[in-house]
Structures are given as structure tokens and as C-alpha cells.
Tab-separated table of C-alpha atoms in Angstrom:
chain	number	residue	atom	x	y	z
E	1	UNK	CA	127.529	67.082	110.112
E	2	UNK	CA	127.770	70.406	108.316
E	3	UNK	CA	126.246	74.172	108.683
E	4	UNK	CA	123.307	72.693	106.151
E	5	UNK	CA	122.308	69.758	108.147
E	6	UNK	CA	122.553	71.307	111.523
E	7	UNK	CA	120.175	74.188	110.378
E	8	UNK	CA	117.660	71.665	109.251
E	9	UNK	CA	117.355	69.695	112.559
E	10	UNK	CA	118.038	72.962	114.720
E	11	UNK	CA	115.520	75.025	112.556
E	12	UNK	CA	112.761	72.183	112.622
E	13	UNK	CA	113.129	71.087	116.823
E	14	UNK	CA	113.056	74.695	117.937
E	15	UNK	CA	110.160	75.568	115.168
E	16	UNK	CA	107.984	72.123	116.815
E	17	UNK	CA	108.890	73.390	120.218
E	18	UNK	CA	107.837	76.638	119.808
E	19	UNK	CA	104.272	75.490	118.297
E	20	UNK	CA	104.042	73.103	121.174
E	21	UNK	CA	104.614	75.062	123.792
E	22	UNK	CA	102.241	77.661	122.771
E	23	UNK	CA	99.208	74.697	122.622
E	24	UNK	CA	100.541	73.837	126.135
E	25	UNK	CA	99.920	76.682	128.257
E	26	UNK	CA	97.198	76.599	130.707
E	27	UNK	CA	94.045	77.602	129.700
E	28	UNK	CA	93.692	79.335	132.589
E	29	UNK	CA	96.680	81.151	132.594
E	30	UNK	CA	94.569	83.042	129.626
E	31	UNK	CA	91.178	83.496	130.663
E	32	UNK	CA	92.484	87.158	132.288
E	33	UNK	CA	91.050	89.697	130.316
E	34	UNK	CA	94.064	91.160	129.497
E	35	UNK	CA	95.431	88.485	128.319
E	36	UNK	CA	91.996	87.859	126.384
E	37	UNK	CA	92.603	91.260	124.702
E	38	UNK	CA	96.181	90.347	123.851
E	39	UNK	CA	95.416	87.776	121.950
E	40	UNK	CA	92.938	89.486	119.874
E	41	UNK	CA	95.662	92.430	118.699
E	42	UNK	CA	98.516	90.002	118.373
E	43	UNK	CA	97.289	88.509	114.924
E	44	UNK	CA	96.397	91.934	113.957
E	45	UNK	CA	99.738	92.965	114.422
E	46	UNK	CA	101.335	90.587	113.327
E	47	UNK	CA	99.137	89.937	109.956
E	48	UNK	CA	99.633	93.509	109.237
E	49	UNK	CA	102.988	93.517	109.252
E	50	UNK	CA	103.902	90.590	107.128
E	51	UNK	CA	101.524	92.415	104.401
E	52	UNK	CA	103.301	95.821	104.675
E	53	UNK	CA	107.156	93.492	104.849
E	54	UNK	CA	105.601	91.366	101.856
E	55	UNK	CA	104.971	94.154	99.600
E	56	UNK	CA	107.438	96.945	100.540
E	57	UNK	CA	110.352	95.189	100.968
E	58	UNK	CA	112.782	92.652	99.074
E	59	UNK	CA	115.414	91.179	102.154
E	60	UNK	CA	116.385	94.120	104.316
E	61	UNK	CA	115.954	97.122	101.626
E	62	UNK	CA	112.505	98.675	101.120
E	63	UNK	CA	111.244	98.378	97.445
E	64	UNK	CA	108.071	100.170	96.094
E	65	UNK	CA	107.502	97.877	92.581
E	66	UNK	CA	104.386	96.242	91.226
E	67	UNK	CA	103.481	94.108	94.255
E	68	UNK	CA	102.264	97.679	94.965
E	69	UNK	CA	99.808	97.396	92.385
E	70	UNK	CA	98.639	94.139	93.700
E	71	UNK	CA	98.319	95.196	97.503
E	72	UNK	CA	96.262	98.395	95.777
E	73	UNK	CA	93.721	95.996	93.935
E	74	UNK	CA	93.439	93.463	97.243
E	75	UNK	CA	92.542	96.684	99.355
E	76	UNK	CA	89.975	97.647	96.651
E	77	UNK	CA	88.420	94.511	96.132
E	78	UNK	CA	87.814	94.435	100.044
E	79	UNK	CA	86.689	97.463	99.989
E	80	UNK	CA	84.193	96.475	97.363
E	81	UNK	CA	83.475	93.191	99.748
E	82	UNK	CA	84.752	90.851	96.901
E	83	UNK	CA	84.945	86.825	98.386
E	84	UNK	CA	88.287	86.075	99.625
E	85	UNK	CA	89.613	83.985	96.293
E	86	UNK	CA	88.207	87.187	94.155
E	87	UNK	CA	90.684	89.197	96.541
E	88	UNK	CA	94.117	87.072	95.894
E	89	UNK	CA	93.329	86.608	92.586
E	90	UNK	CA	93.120	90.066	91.306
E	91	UNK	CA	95.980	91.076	93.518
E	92	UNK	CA	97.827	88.228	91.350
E	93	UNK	CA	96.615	89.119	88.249
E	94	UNK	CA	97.036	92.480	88.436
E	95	UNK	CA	100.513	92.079	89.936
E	96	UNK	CA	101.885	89.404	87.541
E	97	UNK	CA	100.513	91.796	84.443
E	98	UNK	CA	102.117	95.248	85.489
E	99	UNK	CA	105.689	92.824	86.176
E	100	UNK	CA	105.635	91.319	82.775
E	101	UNK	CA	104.538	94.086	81.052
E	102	UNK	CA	107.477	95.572	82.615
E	103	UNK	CA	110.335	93.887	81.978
P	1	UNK	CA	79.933	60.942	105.016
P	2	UNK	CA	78.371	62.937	107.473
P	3	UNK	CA	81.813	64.504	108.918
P	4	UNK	CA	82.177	65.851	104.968
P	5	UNK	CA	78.508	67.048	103.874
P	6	UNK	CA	78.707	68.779	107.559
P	7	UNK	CA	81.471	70.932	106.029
P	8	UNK	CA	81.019	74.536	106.154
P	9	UNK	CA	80.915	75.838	102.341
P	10	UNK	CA	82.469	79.045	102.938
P	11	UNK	CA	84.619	77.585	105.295
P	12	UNK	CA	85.775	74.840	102.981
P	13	UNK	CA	86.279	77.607	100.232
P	14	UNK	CA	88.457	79.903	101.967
P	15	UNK	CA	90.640	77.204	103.283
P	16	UNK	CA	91.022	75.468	99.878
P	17	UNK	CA	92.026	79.295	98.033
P	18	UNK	CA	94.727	79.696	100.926
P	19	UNK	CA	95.700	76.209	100.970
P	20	UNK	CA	96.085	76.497	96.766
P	21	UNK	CA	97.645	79.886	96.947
P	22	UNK	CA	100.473	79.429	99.906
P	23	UNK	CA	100.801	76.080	98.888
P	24	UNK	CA	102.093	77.079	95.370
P	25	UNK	CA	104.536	79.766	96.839
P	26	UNK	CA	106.587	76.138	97.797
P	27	UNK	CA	107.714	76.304	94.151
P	28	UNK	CA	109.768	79.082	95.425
P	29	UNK	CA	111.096	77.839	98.587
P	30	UNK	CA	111.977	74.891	96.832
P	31	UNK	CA	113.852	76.322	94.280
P	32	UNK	CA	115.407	79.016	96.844
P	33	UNK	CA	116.665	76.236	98.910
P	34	UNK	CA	118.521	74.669	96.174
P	35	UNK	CA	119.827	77.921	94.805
P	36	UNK	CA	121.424	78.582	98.207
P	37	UNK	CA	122.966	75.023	99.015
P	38	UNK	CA	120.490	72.830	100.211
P	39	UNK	CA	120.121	69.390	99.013
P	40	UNK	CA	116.547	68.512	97.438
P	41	UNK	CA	116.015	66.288	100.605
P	42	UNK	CA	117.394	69.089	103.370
P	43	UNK	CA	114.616	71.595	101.556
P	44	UNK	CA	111.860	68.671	101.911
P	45	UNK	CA	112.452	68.146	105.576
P	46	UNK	CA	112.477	71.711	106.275
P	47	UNK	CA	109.191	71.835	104.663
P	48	UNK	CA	108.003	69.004	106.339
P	49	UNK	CA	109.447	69.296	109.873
P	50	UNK	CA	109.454	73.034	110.334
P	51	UNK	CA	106.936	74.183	107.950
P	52	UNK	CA	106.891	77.679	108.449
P	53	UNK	CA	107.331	79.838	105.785
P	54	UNK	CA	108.953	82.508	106.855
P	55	UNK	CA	111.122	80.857	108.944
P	56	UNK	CA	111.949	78.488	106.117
P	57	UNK	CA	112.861	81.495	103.595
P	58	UNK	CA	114.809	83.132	106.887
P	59	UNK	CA	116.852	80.285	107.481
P	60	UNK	CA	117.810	79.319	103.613
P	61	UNK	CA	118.263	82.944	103.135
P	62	UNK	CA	120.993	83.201	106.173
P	63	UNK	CA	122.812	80.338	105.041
P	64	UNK	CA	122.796	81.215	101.495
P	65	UNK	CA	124.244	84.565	102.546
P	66	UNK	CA	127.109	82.886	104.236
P	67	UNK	CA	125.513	82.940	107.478
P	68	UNK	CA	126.056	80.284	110.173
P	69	UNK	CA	123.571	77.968	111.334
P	70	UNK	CA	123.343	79.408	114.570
P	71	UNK	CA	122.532	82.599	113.245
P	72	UNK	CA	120.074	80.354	110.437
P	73	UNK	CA	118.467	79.256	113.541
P	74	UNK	CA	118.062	82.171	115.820
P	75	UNK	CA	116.463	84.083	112.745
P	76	UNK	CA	114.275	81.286	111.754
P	77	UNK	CA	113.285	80.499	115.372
P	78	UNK	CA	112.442	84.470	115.921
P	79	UNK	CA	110.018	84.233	113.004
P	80	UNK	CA	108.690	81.373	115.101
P	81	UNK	CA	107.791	82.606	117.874
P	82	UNK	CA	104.483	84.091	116.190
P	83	UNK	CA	103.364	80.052	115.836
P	84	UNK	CA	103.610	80.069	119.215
P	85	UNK	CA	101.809	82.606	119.886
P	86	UNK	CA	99.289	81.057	117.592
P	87	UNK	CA	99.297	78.074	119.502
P	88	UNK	CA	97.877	80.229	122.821
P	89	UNK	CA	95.447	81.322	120.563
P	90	UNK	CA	94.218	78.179	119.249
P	91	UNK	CA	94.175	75.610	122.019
P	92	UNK	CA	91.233	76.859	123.911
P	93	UNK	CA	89.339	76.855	120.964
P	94	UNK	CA	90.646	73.502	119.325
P	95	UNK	CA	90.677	71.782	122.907
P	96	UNK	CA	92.728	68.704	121.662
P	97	UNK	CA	95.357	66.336	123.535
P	98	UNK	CA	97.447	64.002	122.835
P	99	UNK	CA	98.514	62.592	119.767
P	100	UNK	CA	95.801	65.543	118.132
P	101	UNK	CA	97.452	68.142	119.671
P	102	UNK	CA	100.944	67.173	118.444
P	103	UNK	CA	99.407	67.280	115.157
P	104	UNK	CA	97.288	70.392	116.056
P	105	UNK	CA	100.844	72.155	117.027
P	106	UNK	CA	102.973	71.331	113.462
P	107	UNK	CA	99.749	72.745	111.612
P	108	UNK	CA	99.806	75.621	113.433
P	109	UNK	CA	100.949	78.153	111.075
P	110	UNK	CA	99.816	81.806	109.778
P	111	UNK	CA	97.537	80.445	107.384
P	112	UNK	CA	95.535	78.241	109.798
P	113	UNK	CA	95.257	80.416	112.425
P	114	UNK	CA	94.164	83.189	110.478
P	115	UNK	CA	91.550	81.019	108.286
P	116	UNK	CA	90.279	79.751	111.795
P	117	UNK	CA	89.741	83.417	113.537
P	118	UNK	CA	88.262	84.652	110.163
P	119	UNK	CA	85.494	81.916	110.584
P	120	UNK	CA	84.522	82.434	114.104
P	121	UNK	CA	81.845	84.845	112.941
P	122	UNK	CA	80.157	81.705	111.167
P	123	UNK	CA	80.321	78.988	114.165
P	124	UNK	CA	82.872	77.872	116.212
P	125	UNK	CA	82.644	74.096	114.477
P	126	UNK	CA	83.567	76.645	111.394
P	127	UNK	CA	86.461	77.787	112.817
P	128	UNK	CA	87.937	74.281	113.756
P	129	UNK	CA	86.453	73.137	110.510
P	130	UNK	CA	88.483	76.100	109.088
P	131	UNK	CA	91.997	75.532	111.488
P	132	UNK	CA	92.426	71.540	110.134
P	133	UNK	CA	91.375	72.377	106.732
P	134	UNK	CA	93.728	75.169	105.580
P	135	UNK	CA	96.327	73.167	108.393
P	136	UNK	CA	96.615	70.257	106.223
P	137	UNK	CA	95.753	71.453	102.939
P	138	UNK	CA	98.470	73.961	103.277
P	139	UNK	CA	100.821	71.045	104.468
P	140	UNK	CA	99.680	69.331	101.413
P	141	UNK	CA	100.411	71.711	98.821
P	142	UNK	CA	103.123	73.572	100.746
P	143	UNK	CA	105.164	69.871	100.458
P	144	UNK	CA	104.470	68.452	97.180
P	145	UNK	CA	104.882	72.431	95.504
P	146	UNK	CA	108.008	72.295	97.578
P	147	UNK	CA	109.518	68.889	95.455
P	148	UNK	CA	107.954	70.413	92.394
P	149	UNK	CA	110.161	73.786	93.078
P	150	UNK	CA	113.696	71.937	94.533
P	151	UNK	CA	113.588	69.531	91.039
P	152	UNK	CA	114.290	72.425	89.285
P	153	UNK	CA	110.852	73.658	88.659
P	154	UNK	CA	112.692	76.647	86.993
P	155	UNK	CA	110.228	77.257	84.721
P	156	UNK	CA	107.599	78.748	87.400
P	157	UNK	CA	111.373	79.732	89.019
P	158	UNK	CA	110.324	84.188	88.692
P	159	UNK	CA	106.986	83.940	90.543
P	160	UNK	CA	107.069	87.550	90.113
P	161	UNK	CA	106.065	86.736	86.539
P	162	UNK	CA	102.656	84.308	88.513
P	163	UNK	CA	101.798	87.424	90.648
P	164	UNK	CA	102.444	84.719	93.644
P	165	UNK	CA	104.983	87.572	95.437
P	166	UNK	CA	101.673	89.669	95.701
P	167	UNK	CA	98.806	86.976	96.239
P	168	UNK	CA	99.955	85.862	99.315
P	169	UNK	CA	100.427	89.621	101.288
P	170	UNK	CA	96.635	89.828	99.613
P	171	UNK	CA	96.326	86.459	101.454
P	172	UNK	CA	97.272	87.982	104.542
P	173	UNK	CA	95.558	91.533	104.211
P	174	UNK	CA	92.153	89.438	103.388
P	175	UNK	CA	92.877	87.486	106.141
P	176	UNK	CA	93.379	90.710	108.588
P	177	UNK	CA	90.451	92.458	107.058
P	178	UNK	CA	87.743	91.242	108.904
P	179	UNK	CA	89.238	91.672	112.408
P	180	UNK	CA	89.947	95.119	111.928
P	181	UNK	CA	86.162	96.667	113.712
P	182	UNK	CA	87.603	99.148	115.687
P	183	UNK	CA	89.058	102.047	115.386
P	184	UNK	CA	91.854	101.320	117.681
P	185	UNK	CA	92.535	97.653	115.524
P	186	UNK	CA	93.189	99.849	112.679
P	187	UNK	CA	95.203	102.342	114.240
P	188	UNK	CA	97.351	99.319	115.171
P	189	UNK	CA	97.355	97.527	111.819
P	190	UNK	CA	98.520	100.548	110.362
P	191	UNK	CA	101.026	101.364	112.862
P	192	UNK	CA	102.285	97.733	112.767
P	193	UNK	CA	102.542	97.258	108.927
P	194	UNK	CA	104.533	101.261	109.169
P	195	UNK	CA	107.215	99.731	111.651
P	196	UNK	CA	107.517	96.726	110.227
P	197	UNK	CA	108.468	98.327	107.032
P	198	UNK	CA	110.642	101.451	108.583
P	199	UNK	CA	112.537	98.946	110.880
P	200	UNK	CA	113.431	96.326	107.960
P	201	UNK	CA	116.739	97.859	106.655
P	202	UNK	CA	118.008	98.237	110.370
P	203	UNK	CA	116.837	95.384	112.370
P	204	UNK	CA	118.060	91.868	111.604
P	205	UNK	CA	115.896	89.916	109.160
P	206	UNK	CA	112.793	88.819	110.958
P	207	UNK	CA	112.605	91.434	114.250
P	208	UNK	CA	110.677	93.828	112.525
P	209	UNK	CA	107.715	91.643	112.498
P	210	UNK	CA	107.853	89.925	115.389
P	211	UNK	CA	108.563	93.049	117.393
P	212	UNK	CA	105.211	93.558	116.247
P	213	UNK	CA	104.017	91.291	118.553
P	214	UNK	CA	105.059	93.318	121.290
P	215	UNK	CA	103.453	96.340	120.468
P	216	UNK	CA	100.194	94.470	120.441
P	217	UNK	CA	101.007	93.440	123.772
P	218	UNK	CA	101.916	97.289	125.008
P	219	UNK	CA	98.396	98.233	123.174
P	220	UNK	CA	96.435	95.424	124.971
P	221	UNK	CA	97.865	95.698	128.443
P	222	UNK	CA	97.440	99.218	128.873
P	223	UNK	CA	93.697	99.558	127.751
């Protein structure tokens, strides 16, 4: 079995397990306020970061280019309180015009 | 018939945009796989059997770069975790055993969980409505744009040129938006999305994010 193959299997088990696990906990291990709190910032953080590591970076080198643009008109439309579709669309739009006009 | 004109509209609408737009960015896993090695079949299962994106791209991206697939694995596993995490998040609300929670756990992705929080304003049968919806329609797309993209869909191949590289952080920041009522929630989005993107060139791929995870943690414990 090569490097390929064994990445697959290894990649998909641990990535099931992982999911799994996280349904299986006790519910009352998480009915501590804490915890309660926790669980409210961790999607927050986590969200947040995969926009900023989406936009500003291209694999492990940060990269200010037209995604820029598009993060720019997302935040705007929000701002405006545009429906969600209105939101990835104009972020696309705009995005996908600045890159071709671009190259 | 009932189940479906029950459907919340907004609900149903968000779920299908998300579903559309991450499903489509499978054109470029698909055709990332391939580029780096993996057989049309290998880049189906992953999307089928791990579906994850990020830990998809991490793992294809590791290999393709010479990496091992231990290393393929550890970073793909680290970008995980977050599902995990979901997972805690989800369960009480879903409140499904079983055979329902095995499918509950595959489906639990960013996407999902994100489209599911972001309807719990509306009704809590929204935000279930919203967690299988965007779970499966996401699967959906995510697979068959995944077969489109490893067959050589090279003509869609620069999804720079389709704005898709900036739809789906829109995606996410719509998805965040709503949650951020505080003060303190957006001193910690900001503060998140800043290390994530200062720690990228000098942690290994997929630690700045989920590192992310612990400051949330560090926030919520001490308050």
C-alpha cells in the first residue's frame, strides 16, 4: 500500500473519529457554564480565523491580492444587512472581476 | 409532504447558497488532488469519507509537497479537531443516536454547524432544519463538484478567475457575523483572524487556526 493510499484511509478514520467523538460526550459533561461559554467563542474563533487565513494567505506566506477586494465588499454588504447569498455573491463577483481584469 | 412545506424559508435558503457555494469549491479539490498524485478514486473517497475541506486540501497539499502520510495525516487530523469540537456543539441540540448520529457526525462540518447556530435566532426546529440541510446538501455538491474537478474539469481549473477563492471566506465571515453581539466576541474575532494570519508563515500548515480554538477557550474560562 503506498504513501497515497495510506493517507486516504488514515486521513478519513481519524477525520470520522474525531466527529464522533465530539457527538459522544456527555451532555452533562457540558451543561457547566463555563463550558456553556466555551462553546459559544469557539466557532467565533475559529470562523474568524479561517476568513482572515482564506483571504490573507496562499499556503504558509501571507498574500494581500484581490480576495481583498472580495472580503472588503462581504464586510460592506453586512454592514448594509444584505441576505446571506447577496453577501457571497458580491464578494465573488467583485473578486473574480478585479482578478481577471488583472491578469 | 408535511416534513417539506414545514421547511423554514430562510432556513432552506441559506443552506442551499452554502451548500451551492462550498459545494462548487470541490472543482478545486478535485483537480488539486489529481495535480498532486492522487488517483480520481483516492480524491473521491477523501471527499466522501473524510469530507472536510480543509483537512482534505491539508492532506493533498502535504503529500503533493513530498510530505509523508504521517505528516498528511497529523496535519489533516489537526484541522479536524475543530469538527469535533463541532460535534460538542451540536449533539445537545440535534439529540440523535444511533445510526442518526453516525450520520449526524460525517455531516458535521464548518458549513453545517455554522448554518445551524446562525438559525437558532429563528427556532430551534430551524436550526436542525438548518444542520441536515446544508449537512447533506454540502455532501451533495461537495462530491459530485469533486468528480466534476478530478476528470479534469480544467476549464473551471483557476477559480480565482469564478471569485470561488473569495466567496467562501465571505461564506464564513457571513456565517460569523451574526454571533458577533458583544463587544468582547469581536475583540476575539479580530484577535483570532490577526493570529491566525501572523502565525501562518511560522507554524505548520493548519496550527494557526486551530490554535484558535484555544484562545477561545483561555477567553471563556477566565470570564
Amino acid at each position: 500500500m503506498n504513501q497515497y493510499w495510506i493517507a486516504v484511509i488514515g486521513t478519513s478514520a481519524i477525520a470520522f473519529a474525531l466527529k464522533y467523538s465530539g457527538h459522544s460526550v456527555p451532555e452533562k459533561w457540558l451543561s457547566h457554564p463555563k463550558i456553556q461559554k466555551v462553546n459559544v467563542l469557539i466557532p467565533i474563533a475559529l470562523l474568524s480565523a479561517l476568513v482572515a487565513a482564506q483571504t490573507f494567505t496562499e499556503k504558509s506566506k501571507l498574500m494581500i491580492d484581490h480576495r481583498l477586494l472580495g472580503l472588503s465588499v462581504a464586510i460592506l454588504a453586512l454592514l448594509l444587512k444584505a441576505p446571506f447569498p447577496v453577501v457571497v455573491l458580491s464578494a465573488a463577483l467583485s473578486s473574480a472581476l478585479l482578478y481577471n481584469l488583472s491578469i | 409532504m408535511n416534513r417539506i412545506s414545514s421547511i423554514n424559508k430562510p432556513t432552506l435558503r441559506d443552506s442551499l447558497s452554502v451548500s451551492l457555494t462550498v459545494g462548487a469549491y470541490g472543482v478545486a479539490f478535485g483537480a488539486a488532488a489529481v495535480a498532486n498524485g492522487f488517483t480520481v478514486l483516492q480524491s473521491c473517497l477523501l471527499s466522501l469519507l473524510t469530507f472536510s475541506g480543509a483537512s482534505q486540501f491539508a492532506v493533498v497539499g502535504v503529500l503533493g509537497a513530498g510530505g509523508t502520510a504521517l505528516s498528511g495525516i497529523a496535519t489533516a487530523s489537526l484541522l479536524g479537531i475543530r469538527n469535533g469540537l463541532y460535534g460538542v456543539i451540536m449533539a445537545p441540540r440535534l439529540k440523535v443516536k444511533g445510526f442518526k448520529r453516525i450520520v449526524a457526525a460525517q455531516v458535521t462540518i464548518d458549513e453545517s454547524t455554522g448554518v445551524a447556530l446562525g438559525q437558532e435566532v429563528r427556532s430551534p426546529e430551524a436550526m436542525r432544519q438548518g444542520f441536515w440541510l446544508t449537512g447533506f446538501g454540502v455532501f451533495i455538491f461537495w462530491n459530485l463538484f469533486t468528480l466534476a474537478g478530478a476528470l479534469g474539469a480544467q476549464a473551471m481549473g483557476d477559480i480565482r478567475a469564478w471569485g470561488l477563492d473569495s466567496a467562501v471566506p465571505a461564506a464564513f465571515l457571513g456565517l460569523v457575523w451574526p454571533r458577533l453581539k458583544t463587544n468582547g466576541d469581536r475583540a476575539l474575532a479580530i484577535g483570532c483572524a490577526v493570529f491566525a494570519v501572523a502565525m501562518t508563515p511560522i507554524l505548520p500548515a493548519g496550527l494557526p487556526i486551530i490554535a484558535t480554538a484555544f484562545i477561545a477557550i483561555a477567553v471563556g474560562l477566565r470570564k
